[in-house]
Amino acid sequence: MKFRVSRDALLKPLNLVAGVVERRQTLPVLSNVLLNLDGDRLSITGTDLEVELVGRVNLESEGDAGEITLPARKLADICKSLPDGADLEISVSDGKATVRSGRSRFTLATLPAREFPNIEDSIGTHQFTLKQGQLRRLIERTGFAMAQQDVRYYLNGMYWELRAGRLRAVATDGHRLAICTFPGTLKDLEDTQVILPRKGVLELSRLMQNDDEDVTIILGSNHLRATTTEFTFTSKLVDGKFPDYERVLPRAADKIVQSSRTELRQAFTRTAILSNEKYRGVRLKLSNGSLEIVANNPEQEQAEENLPVNYSGDSLEIGFNVGYLLDVLGVLSGDEIRFSLSDPNSSALLEETDGGDSLYVVMPMRL
Amino acid sequence: MVSGCLPDALELSSIVSMSHDTPPSTRKIIHVDMDAFYASVEQRDDPALRGKPLAVGGSAKRGVVAAASYEARKFGVKSAMPGVTARRRCPQLLFVKPRFDVYRSVSRQLHEIFARYTDLIEPLSLDEAYLDVTADTAGMGSATAIAEAIRRDIRDELCLTASAGVSYNKFIAKVASDQNKPDGVFVVRPGEGADFVAALPARRFYGVGPRTAERMSTLGIHSGADIRAQSLHFLEQHFGKSAQYLYRASRGEDYRPVRPDRQRKSIGGERTYAEDLLLDEDLRKALEHIIDIVWERIDRHRSLGRTVTLKVKYADFQQITRARSVSPPVETRADFERLSRELLEALLPVPKGVRLLGLTLSGLEAPQAAGSLNPGVVAEPSPVQESLAF
């Protein structure tokens, strides 16, 4: 194998791919990237056996076809530290790879391409395309609510539901729940649902860099594949049953508060300082036209905020983990939010008032 | 012995804080130190091991020698040495697995012997203790006689040998116990302390490890006498917090009392793995195992602590610790688990293999017995986070 490539064309896909592989090294070959050259098309593959990322580069001229694996981190570091605009020539012979650029020359160890594991693929059953920015929004608006290492393993990921042409992302850790719905309709698709593992979710959102460009998603029974012009990402799916999230959406909320999102967020941020750092509890006291937020800690310190809000109705006192509220207020973007409550033991609903695409359920804390 | 190293290191803070105290009247302190303790117990219990070079521990892939018999020490085998190094130095070296429950029970017998002669016993490890025998409650006449009586009891009843240092403070007693090791006694009387200390290599002072010793050496300080020749100001400039202690110790002064009520400062545990751990899942699994071990200890001591520290040693021996403190202190296993896991999660994925994981709970508070709350203060129930009803 032998080819020439400009540093700038190679660097970005190589970095993305190296990001997948560099972290785990159960098998020596897993710390390598697979380079495959066919004419002027170079593909770079990295995997950790759970996710796989293939980056593609179009070369300016055809090279000698072939495939080989090279140490990912070292190759990426070499590429990164060469000057802008540099050209690289990569050639392989006798089990060694040589990288030449200007007056630099590097000889790297290789492992044969046949040792490189192929993530086992299932047949795709559903395919749809949306903008990268749209997919990123679905992930960003819900990802924070995914569980981490919960014994209910199906919560350690993100639920994607396709129903009547509508795509919805849901995440929950059992205490709070986040839902974001893609506003468009995906035509001619049967209903289905998958759980994407936490890691796959985080990797995927990292790849959604060009908001206005397309990403095509293919769902299979065991795998999800996302393809753009630049890369193909594959992740295993979590085999499990996601809880019926609609059951926990509050139905009987009768106390509807509207407030400026930024004011509310700032008030919570300040009161959080003096909340118990273990439980992070804050007390909300709601009355006509005002919301009082109080936090105490074991050192007997206290924070109080009094916020004018749009509310009329019975008074209510209810506790929350302030971290859960701040997570929600951190991803919402509208000017005004709606906070729907019923009683101190029932869940609260948070959403943007201007018909946003996201819904958040937060369970209270008995203080 | 490996386990003996830890208390010394921890003690520095108490040395520094005690050094301002006024001198007490002349005391009589004995430092008793068992000879090659683990190895001697093994040789006592298995005649086939007697007279042979023996290492306790260290046979596993990454094992470390916990104790070496005197026969093994002739070959340069030392405690804390990797098993492979030990084997290289002494190919016929025999390895046995440590039996800590046996050592603990011997240690209890040892404590019973000490208790015949004094109540003021400060254990440093399973096989080492300071005794304050100033009061001579057994009417033995002299501290030297007590030290000999203790050594005789140990020999007759436990079939083991011990060495003892007898002096007027802890520092000198401890150094003295090493002087005629094994199976020997060394006495440093009040008038002889300064000369004894002056002749010591600087390395023998508490808190002077290889690094400090090297720094001292470049400053021309090699012996106790050299330390003594420095002004307090000079010592403070070069050795910071240890200065006060070095200044006093080099004059043969050490006023730290023998403290039988020594409080534990931390509870912890760690494991070195035969193979480096690379996968997040394996690290998580390993952490759960350590949580089990350490929580069992915390539970047994009924301790509450505010700080959980995670220690990680990578395959290249780079070691990092990550700690989190909470208020109120960690009370339940769930809290301990959560904090431990959070500390680990923050390090995942690991950049390289992990050879050792450890957890420590520190900032210990005296455990509070149920129902002993201050009158008038009503304990508030902990907040309860409600869950979604799927």
PDB file of N, CA and C in Angstrom, chain A residues 22-26 148-149 152 155 172 174-177 199 243-245 247-248 276-279 283 298-299 320-321 324 344-345 347 361-367, chain B residues 278-282 284 288 306 324-332 335 338 341-342 344-345 348-353 380-390:
ATOM      1  N   GLU A  22      -8.643   5.070  21.098  1.00  0.00           N
ATOM      2  CA  GLU A  22      -7.477   5.219  21.965  1.00  0.00           C
ATOM      3  C   GLU A  22      -7.737   4.778  23.396  1.00  0.00           C
ATOM      4  N   ARG A  23      -9.000   4.651  23.752  1.00  0.00           N
ATOM      5  CA  ARG A  23      -9.278   4.534  25.177  1.00  0.00           C
ATOM      6  C   ARG A  23      -9.117   3.133  25.730  1.00  0.00           C
ATOM      7  N   ARG A  24      -9.362   2.150  24.936  1.00  0.00           N
ATOM      8  CA  ARG A  24      -9.330   0.794  25.464  1.00  0.00           C
ATOM      9  C   ARG A  24      -8.359  -0.033  24.657  1.00  0.00           C
ATOM     10  N   GLN A  25      -7.680  -0.907  25.322  1.00  0.00           N
ATOM     11  CA  GLN A  25      -6.720  -1.715  24.577  1.00  0.00           C
ATOM     12  C   GLN A  25      -6.728  -3.151  25.050  1.00  0.00           C
ATOM     13  N   THR A  26      -7.874  -3.806  24.952  1.00  0.00           N
ATOM     14  CA  THR A  26      -7.915  -5.207  25.367  1.00  0.00           C
ATOM     15  C   THR A  26      -7.117  -6.079  24.431  1.00  0.00           C
ATOM     16  N   GLN A 148     -26.400   6.344  34.815  1.00  0.00           N
ATOM     17  CA  GLN A 148     -25.017   5.883  34.695  1.00  0.00           C
ATOM     18  C   GLN A 148     -24.895   4.642  35.539  1.00  0.00           C
ATOM     19  N   GLN A 149     -24.542   3.550  34.927  1.00  0.00           N
ATOM     20  CA  GLN A 149     -24.304   2.333  35.684  1.00  0.00           C
ATOM     21  C   GLN A 149     -25.471   1.922  36.543  1.00  0.00           C
ATOM     22  N   ARG A 152     -30.601  -1.233  36.398  1.00  0.00           N
ATOM     23  CA  ARG A 152     -31.579  -1.317  35.306  1.00  0.00           C
ATOM     24  C   ARG A 152     -30.846  -0.869  34.047  1.00  0.00           C
ATOM     25  N   LEU A 155     -31.687   1.620  31.352  1.00  0.00           N
ATOM     26  CA  LEU A 155     -31.734   3.072  31.582  1.00  0.00           C
ATOM     27  C   LEU A 155     -30.402   3.742  31.255  1.00  0.00           C
ATOM     28  N   THR A 172     -33.980   8.612  30.971  1.00  0.00           N
ATOM     29  CA  THR A 172     -34.385   8.754  32.372  1.00  0.00           C
ATOM     30  C   THR A 172     -33.437   7.973  33.265  1.00  0.00           C
ATOM     31  N   GLY A 174     -34.668   7.357  36.394  1.00  0.00           N
ATOM     32  CA  GLY A 174     -35.595   6.901  37.428  1.00  0.00           C
ATOM     33  C   GLY A 174     -36.063   8.013  38.345  1.00  0.00           C
ATOM     34  N   HIS A 175     -35.350   9.146  38.346  1.00  0.00           N
ATOM     35  CA  HIS A 175     -35.764  10.284  39.171  1.00  0.00           C
ATOM     36  C   HIS A 175     -36.252  11.450  38.322  1.00  0.00           C
ATOM     37  N   ARG A 176     -35.740  11.504  37.121  1.00  0.00           N
ATOM     38  CA  ARG A 176     -36.177  12.546  36.194  1.00  0.00           C
ATOM     39  C   ARG A 176     -36.156  11.943  34.792  1.00  0.00           C
ATOM     40  N   LEU A 177     -36.900  12.608  33.922  1.00  0.00           N
ATOM     41  CA  LEU A 177     -37.086  12.055  32.594  1.00  0.00           C
ATOM     42  C   LEU A 177     -37.041  13.201  31.595  1.00  0.00           C
ATOM     43  N   LYS A 199     -22.619   5.190  25.756  1.00  0.00           N
ATOM     44  CA  LYS A 199     -21.391   5.535  25.064  1.00  0.00           C
ATOM     45  C   LYS A 199     -21.638   5.861  23.596  1.00  0.00           C
ATOM     46  N   PRO A 243     -38.832   1.449  30.018  1.00  0.00           N
ATOM     47  CA  PRO A 243     -40.108   1.597  30.715  1.00  0.00           C
ATOM     48  C   PRO A 243     -41.097   2.458  29.927  1.00  0.00           C
ATOM     49  N   ASP A 244     -42.363   2.263  30.225  1.00  0.00           N
ATOM     50  CA  ASP A 244     -43.419   3.018  29.564  1.00  0.00           C
ATOM     51  C   ASP A 244     -43.389   4.449  30.094  1.00  0.00           C
ATOM     52  N   TYR A 245     -42.642   5.296  29.379  1.00  0.00           N
ATOM     53  CA  TYR A 245     -42.399   6.637  29.916  1.00  0.00           C
ATOM     54  C   TYR A 245     -43.661   7.487  29.971  1.00  0.00           C
ATOM     55  N   ARG A 247     -46.465   6.782  30.999  1.00  0.00           N
ATOM     56  CA  ARG A 247     -47.210   6.592  32.244  1.00  0.00           C
ATOM     57  C   ARG A 247     -46.838   7.610  33.321  1.00  0.00           C
ATOM     58  N   VAL A 248     -45.622   8.108  33.251  1.00  0.00           N
ATOM     59  CA  VAL A 248     -45.174   8.979  34.340  1.00  0.00           C
ATOM     60  C   VAL A 248     -45.318  10.469  33.996  1.00  0.00           C
ATOM     61  N   ASN A 276     -27.705  21.390  50.928  1.00  0.00           N
ATOM     62  CA  ASN A 276     -26.946  20.263  51.450  1.00  0.00           C
ATOM     63  C   ASN A 276     -26.206  19.605  50.280  1.00  0.00           C
ATOM     64  N   GLU A 277     -24.875  19.541  50.367  1.00  0.00           N
ATOM     65  CA  GLU A 277     -24.144  19.094  49.181  1.00  0.00           C
ATOM     66  C   GLU A 277     -24.356  17.618  48.879  1.00  0.00           C
ATOM     67  N   LYS A 278     -24.889  16.911  49.832  1.00  0.00           N
ATOM     68  CA  LYS A 278     -25.142  15.498  49.585  1.00  0.00           C
ATOM     69  C   LYS A 278     -26.495  15.305  48.887  1.00  0.00           C
ATOM     70  N   TYR A 279     -27.502  15.956  49.402  1.00  0.00           N
ATOM     71  CA  TYR A 279     -28.845  15.741  48.848  1.00  0.00           C
ATOM     72  C   TYR A 279     -29.260  16.833  47.862  1.00  0.00           C
ATOM     73  N   ARG A 283     -36.204  24.015  48.765  1.00  0.00           N
ATOM     74  CA  ARG A 283     -37.628  24.081  49.041  1.00  0.00           C
ATOM     75  C   ARG A 283     -38.241  25.181  48.180  1.00  0.00           C
ATOM     76  N   PRO A 298     -26.240  21.585  56.436  1.00  0.00           N
ATOM     77  CA  PRO A 298     -26.045  21.121  57.820  1.00  0.00           C
ATOM     78  C   PRO A 298     -25.307  22.144  58.685  1.00  0.00           C
ATOM     79  N   GLU A 299     -24.608  23.082  58.067  1.00  0.00           N
ATOM     80  CA  GLU A 299     -23.916  24.112  58.858  1.00  0.00           C
ATOM     81  C   GLU A 299     -24.881  25.217  59.269  1.00  0.00           C
ATOM     82  N   PHE A 320     -37.130  19.849  45.847  1.00  0.00           N
ATOM     83  CA  PHE A 320     -36.518  19.220  44.678  1.00  0.00           C
ATOM     84  C   PHE A 320     -35.011  19.126  44.862  1.00  0.00           C
ATOM     85  N   ASN A 321     -34.421  18.186  44.163  1.00  0.00           N
ATOM     86  CA  ASN A 321     -32.974  18.191  43.986  1.00  0.00           C
ATOM     87  C   ASN A 321     -32.676  19.306  42.990  1.00  0.00           C
ATOM     88  N   TYR A 324     -31.296  18.585  39.499  1.00  0.00           N
ATOM     89  CA  TYR A 324     -32.205  18.127  38.451  1.00  0.00           C
ATOM     90  C   TYR A 324     -32.873  19.309  37.749  1.00  0.00           C
ATOM     91  N   PRO A 344     -47.054  18.057  46.804  1.00  0.00           N
ATOM     92  CA  PRO A 344     -45.643  17.863  47.181  1.00  0.00           C
ATOM     93  C   PRO A 344     -45.106  16.462  46.890  1.00  0.00           C
ATOM     94  N   ASN A 345     -45.979  15.506  46.585  1.00  0.00           N
ATOM     95  CA  ASN A 345     -45.490  14.151  46.336  1.00  0.00           C
ATOM     96  C   ASN A 345     -45.551  13.748  44.871  1.00  0.00           C
ATOM     97  N   SER A 347     -44.989  14.378  40.614  1.00  0.00           N
ATOM     98  CA  SER A 347     -43.973  14.868  39.700  1.00  0.00           C
ATOM     99  C   SER A 347     -44.320  16.259  39.164  1.00  0.00           C
ATOM    100  N   VAL A 361     -39.768  15.725  33.132  1.00  0.00           N
ATOM    101  CA  VAL A 361     -40.486  15.349  34.346  1.00  0.00           C
ATOM    102  C   VAL A 361     -39.456  15.221  35.458  1.00  0.00           C
ATOM    103  N   VAL A 362     -39.703  15.874  36.575  1.00  0.00           N
ATOM    104  CA  VAL A 362     -38.781  15.785  37.707  1.00  0.00           C
ATOM    105  C   VAL A 362     -39.572  15.365  38.933  1.00  0.00           C
ATOM    106  N   MET A 363     -39.085  14.331  39.607  1.00  0.00           N
ATOM    107  CA  MET A 363     -39.759  13.907  40.830  1.00  0.00           C
ATOM    108  C   MET A 363     -39.311  14.779  41.994  1.00  0.00           C
ATOM    109  N   PRO A 364     -40.209  15.058  42.934  1.00  0.00           N
ATOM    110  CA  PRO A 364     -39.829  15.908  44.058  1.00  0.00           C
ATOM    111  C   PRO A 364     -38.978  15.152  45.077  1.00  0.00           C
ATOM    112  N   MET A 365     -38.487  15.902  46.027  1.00  0.00           N
ATOM    113  CA  MET A 365     -37.693  15.337  47.112  1.00  0.00           C
ATOM    114  C   MET A 365     -38.409  15.711  48.405  1.00  0.00           C
ATOM    115  N   ARG A 366     -38.625  14.708  49.243  1.00  0.00           N
ATOM    116  CA  ARG A 366     -39.253  15.011  50.535  1.00  0.00           C
ATOM    117  C   ARG A 366     -38.174  15.509  51.485  1.00  0.00           C
ATOM    118  N   LEU A 367     -38.288  16.771  51.858  1.00  0.00           N
ATOM    119  CA  LEU A 367     -37.230  17.361  52.692  1.00  0.00           C
ATOM    120  C   LEU A 367     -37.631  17.373  54.164  1.00  0.00           C
TER     121      LEU A 367
ATOM    122  N   LEU B 278      -7.998  -2.880  31.943  1.00  0.00           N
ATOM    123  CA  LEU B 278      -8.087  -1.930  30.844  1.00  0.00           C
ATOM    124  C   LEU B 278      -9.507  -1.516  30.547  1.00  0.00           C
ATOM    125  N   LEU B 279     -10.416  -2.439  30.768  1.00  0.00           N
ATOM    126  CA  LEU B 279     -11.798  -2.183  30.376  1.00  0.00           C
ATOM    127  C   LEU B 279     -12.530  -1.472  31.497  1.00  0.00           C
ATOM    128  N   ASP B 280     -13.353  -0.511  31.106  1.00  0.00           N
ATOM    129  CA  ASP B 280     -14.173   0.181  32.084  1.00  0.00           C
ATOM    130  C   ASP B 280     -14.932  -0.827  32.941  1.00  0.00           C
ATOM    131  N   GLU B 281     -15.487  -1.840  32.271  1.00  0.00           N
ATOM    132  CA  GLU B 281     -16.300  -2.817  32.994  1.00  0.00           C
ATOM    133  C   GLU B 281     -15.472  -3.540  34.051  1.00  0.00           C
ATOM    134  N   ASP B 282     -14.242  -3.899  33.691  1.00  0.00           N
ATOM    135  CA  ASP B 282     -13.397  -4.610  34.644  1.00  0.00           C
ATOM    136  C   ASP B 282     -13.039  -3.716  35.815  1.00  0.00           C
ATOM    137  N   ARG B 284     -14.839  -1.262  36.937  1.00  0.00           N
ATOM    138  CA  ARG B 284     -16.031  -1.116  37.776  1.00  0.00           C
ATOM    139  C   ARG B 284     -16.205  -2.336  38.658  1.00  0.00           C
ATOM    140  N   GLU B 288     -16.105  -2.538  42.774  1.00  0.00           N
ATOM    141  CA  GLU B 288     -17.154  -3.109  43.628  1.00  0.00           C
ATOM    142  C   GLU B 288     -16.535  -4.040  44.667  1.00  0.00           C
ATOM    143  N   ARG B 306     -15.664  11.639  56.391  1.00  0.00           N
ATOM    144  CA  ARG B 306     -16.155  12.661  55.482  1.00  0.00           C
ATOM    145  C   ARG B 306     -15.501  12.612  54.105  1.00  0.00           C
ATOM    146  N   ARG B 324     -13.184  13.004  47.420  1.00  0.00           N
ATOM    147  CA  ARG B 324     -14.357  13.859  47.583  1.00  0.00           C
ATOM    148  C   ARG B 324     -14.755  13.863  49.037  1.00  0.00           C
ATOM    149  N   SER B 325     -15.063  15.052  49.534  1.00  0.00           N
ATOM    150  CA  SER B 325     -15.507  15.168  50.909  1.00  0.00           C
ATOM    151  C   SER B 325     -16.968  15.539  50.913  1.00  0.00           C
ATOM    152  N   VAL B 326     -17.681  15.012  51.876  1.00  0.00           N
ATOM    153  CA  VAL B 326     -19.096  15.320  51.974  1.00  0.00           C
ATOM    154  C   VAL B 326     -19.432  15.709  53.406  1.00  0.00           C
ATOM    155  N   SER B 327     -20.478  16.454  53.516  1.00  0.00           N
ATOM    156  CA  SER B 327     -21.005  16.788  54.819  1.00  0.00           C
ATOM    157  C   SER B 327     -22.518  16.652  54.707  1.00  0.00           C
ATOM    158  N   PRO B 328     -23.189  15.925  55.562  1.00  0.00           N
ATOM    159  CA  PRO B 328     -22.675  15.142  56.682  1.00  0.00           C
ATOM    160  C   PRO B 328     -21.834  13.949  56.207  1.00  0.00           C
ATOM    161  N   PRO B 329     -21.133  13.317  57.153  1.00  0.00           N
ATOM    162  CA  PRO B 329     -20.250  12.220  56.766  1.00  0.00           C
ATOM    163  C   PRO B 329     -20.993  11.045  56.121  1.00  0.00           C
ATOM    164  N   VAL B 330     -20.187  10.225  55.460  1.00  0.00           N
ATOM    165  CA  VAL B 330     -20.712   9.016  54.817  1.00  0.00           C
ATOM    166  C   VAL B 330     -21.276   8.088  55.892  1.00  0.00           C
ATOM    167  N   GLU B 331     -22.533   7.777  55.750  1.00  0.00           N
ATOM    168  CA  GLU B 331     -23.151   6.961  56.792  1.00  0.00           C
ATOM    169  C   GLU B 331     -23.560   5.588  56.306  1.00  0.00           C
ATOM    170  N   THR B 332     -23.950   5.524  55.051  1.00  0.00           N
ATOM    171  CA  THR B 332     -24.476   4.254  54.564  1.00  0.00           C
ATOM    172  C   THR B 332     -23.589   3.720  53.462  1.00  0.00           C
ATOM    173  N   ASP B 335     -24.085   5.521  50.204  1.00  0.00           N
ATOM    174  CA  ASP B 335     -23.327   6.763  50.039  1.00  0.00           C
ATOM    175  C   ASP B 335     -21.896   6.453  49.626  1.00  0.00           C
ATOM    176  N   ARG B 338     -21.750   5.265  46.134  1.00  0.00           N
ATOM    177  CA  ARG B 338     -22.010   6.308  45.151  1.00  0.00           C
ATOM    178  C   ARG B 338     -20.766   7.181  44.960  1.00  0.00           C
ATOM    179  N   ARG B 341     -17.985   5.277  43.221  1.00  0.00           N
ATOM    180  CA  ARG B 341     -18.235   5.091  41.790  1.00  0.00           C
ATOM    181  C   ARG B 341     -18.056   6.399  41.037  1.00  0.00           C
ATOM    182  N   GLU B 342     -18.524   7.480  41.637  1.00  0.00           N
ATOM    183  CA  GLU B 342     -18.373   8.759  40.955  1.00  0.00           C
ATOM    184  C   GLU B 342     -16.903   9.080  40.733  1.00  0.00           C
ATOM    185  N   LEU B 344     -14.495   6.994  40.392  1.00  0.00           N
ATOM    186  CA  LEU B 344     -13.956   6.157  39.319  1.00  0.00           C
ATOM    187  C   LEU B 344     -14.479   6.617  37.961  1.00  0.00           C
ATOM    188  N   GLU B 345     -15.779   6.882  37.904  1.00  0.00           N
ATOM    189  CA  GLU B 345     -16.371   7.254  36.612  1.00  0.00           C
ATOM    190  C   GLU B 345     -15.659   8.467  36.014  1.00  0.00           C
ATOM    191  N   LEU B 348     -12.813   7.493  33.920  1.00  0.00           N
ATOM    192  CA  LEU B 348     -13.034   6.598  32.785  1.00  0.00           C
ATOM    193  C   LEU B 348     -13.268   7.399  31.510  1.00  0.00           C
ATOM    194  N   PRO B 349     -12.911   6.885  30.392  1.00  0.00           N
ATOM    195  CA  PRO B 349     -12.116   5.678  30.239  1.00  0.00           C
ATOM    196  C   PRO B 349     -10.659   5.939  30.618  1.00  0.00           C
ATOM    197  N   VAL B 350      -9.994   4.932  31.119  1.00  0.00           N
ATOM    198  CA  VAL B 350      -8.616   5.140  31.563  1.00  0.00           C
ATOM    199  C   VAL B 350      -7.679   5.184  30.366  1.00  0.00           C
ATOM    200  N   PRO B 351      -6.672   6.050  30.443  1.00  0.00           N
ATOM    201  CA  PRO B 351      -5.757   6.195  29.309  1.00  0.00           C
ATOM    202  C   PRO B 351      -4.790   5.028  29.189  1.00  0.00           C
ATOM    203  N   LYS B 352      -4.594   4.281  30.262  1.00  0.00           N
ATOM    204  CA  LYS B 352      -3.660   3.154  30.210  1.00  0.00           C
ATOM    205  C   LYS B 352      -4.066   2.147  31.257  1.00  0.00           C
ATOM    206  N   GLY B 353      -3.445   0.977  31.204  1.00  0.00           N
ATOM    207  CA  GLY B 353      -3.801  -0.093  32.110  1.00  0.00           C
ATOM    208  C   GLY B 353      -3.668   0.327  33.560  1.00  0.00           C
ATOM    209  N   GLU B 380     -32.848  15.502  62.075  1.00  0.00           N
ATOM    210  CA  GLU B 380     -33.755  15.650  60.950  1.00  0.00           C
ATOM    211  C   GLU B 380     -33.670  14.412  60.079  1.00  0.00           C
ATOM    212  N   PRO B 381     -34.791  13.935  59.629  1.00  0.00           N
ATOM    213  CA  PRO B 381     -34.726  12.783  58.741  1.00  0.00           C
ATOM    214  C   PRO B 381     -34.060  13.182  57.428  1.00  0.00           C
ATOM    215  N   SER B 382     -33.357  12.246  56.832  1.00  0.00           N
ATOM    216  CA  SER B 382     -32.717  12.561  55.560  1.00  0.00           C
ATOM    217  C   SER B 382     -33.773  12.782  54.489  1.00  0.00           C
ATOM    218  N   PRO B 383     -33.468  13.673  53.555  1.00  0.00           N
ATOM    219  CA  PRO B 383     -34.409  13.873  52.462  1.00  0.00           C
ATOM    220  C   PRO B 383     -34.581  12.585  51.659  1.00  0.00           C
ATOM    221  N   VAL B 384     -35.734  12.420  51.069  1.00  0.00           N
ATOM    222  CA  VAL B 384     -35.987  11.240  50.251  1.00  0.00           C
ATOM    223  C   VAL B 384     -36.305  11.685  48.836  1.00  0.00           C
ATOM    224  N   GLN B 385     -35.490  11.247  47.900  1.00  0.00           N
ATOM    225  CA  GLN B 385     -35.773  11.559  46.509  1.00  0.00           C
ATOM    226  C   GLN B 385     -36.835  10.589  45.999  1.00  0.00           C
ATOM    227  N   GLU B 386     -37.929  11.131  45.542  1.00  0.00           N
ATOM    228  CA  GLU B 386     -38.998  10.283  45.003  1.00  0.00           C
ATOM    229  C   GLU B 386     -38.580   9.747  43.640  1.00  0.00           C
ATOM    230  N   SER B 387     -39.118   8.581  43.296  1.00  0.00           N
ATOM    231  CA  SER B 387     -38.793   7.985  42.004  1.00  0.00           C
ATOM    232  C   SER B 387     -39.999   7.987  41.083  1.00  0.00           C
ATOM    233  N   LEU B 388     -39.708   7.935  39.821  1.00  0.00           N
ATOM    234  CA  LEU B 388     -40.773   7.842  38.825  1.00  0.00           C
ATOM    235  C   LEU B 388     -41.424   6.469  38.941  1.00  0.00           C
ATOM    236  N   ALA B 389     -42.726   6.430  38.863  1.00  0.00           N
ATOM    237  CA  ALA B 389     -43.439   5.166  39.007  1.00  0.00           C
ATOM    238  C   ALA B 389     -43.688   4.539  37.643  1.00  0.00           C
ATOM    239  N   PHE B 390     -42.668   3.876  37.140  1.00  0.00           N
ATOM    240  CA  PHE B 390     -42.846   3.233  35.823  1.00  0.00           C
ATOM    241  C   PHE B 390     -43.825   2.073  35.938  1.00  0.00           C
TER     242      PHE B 390
END
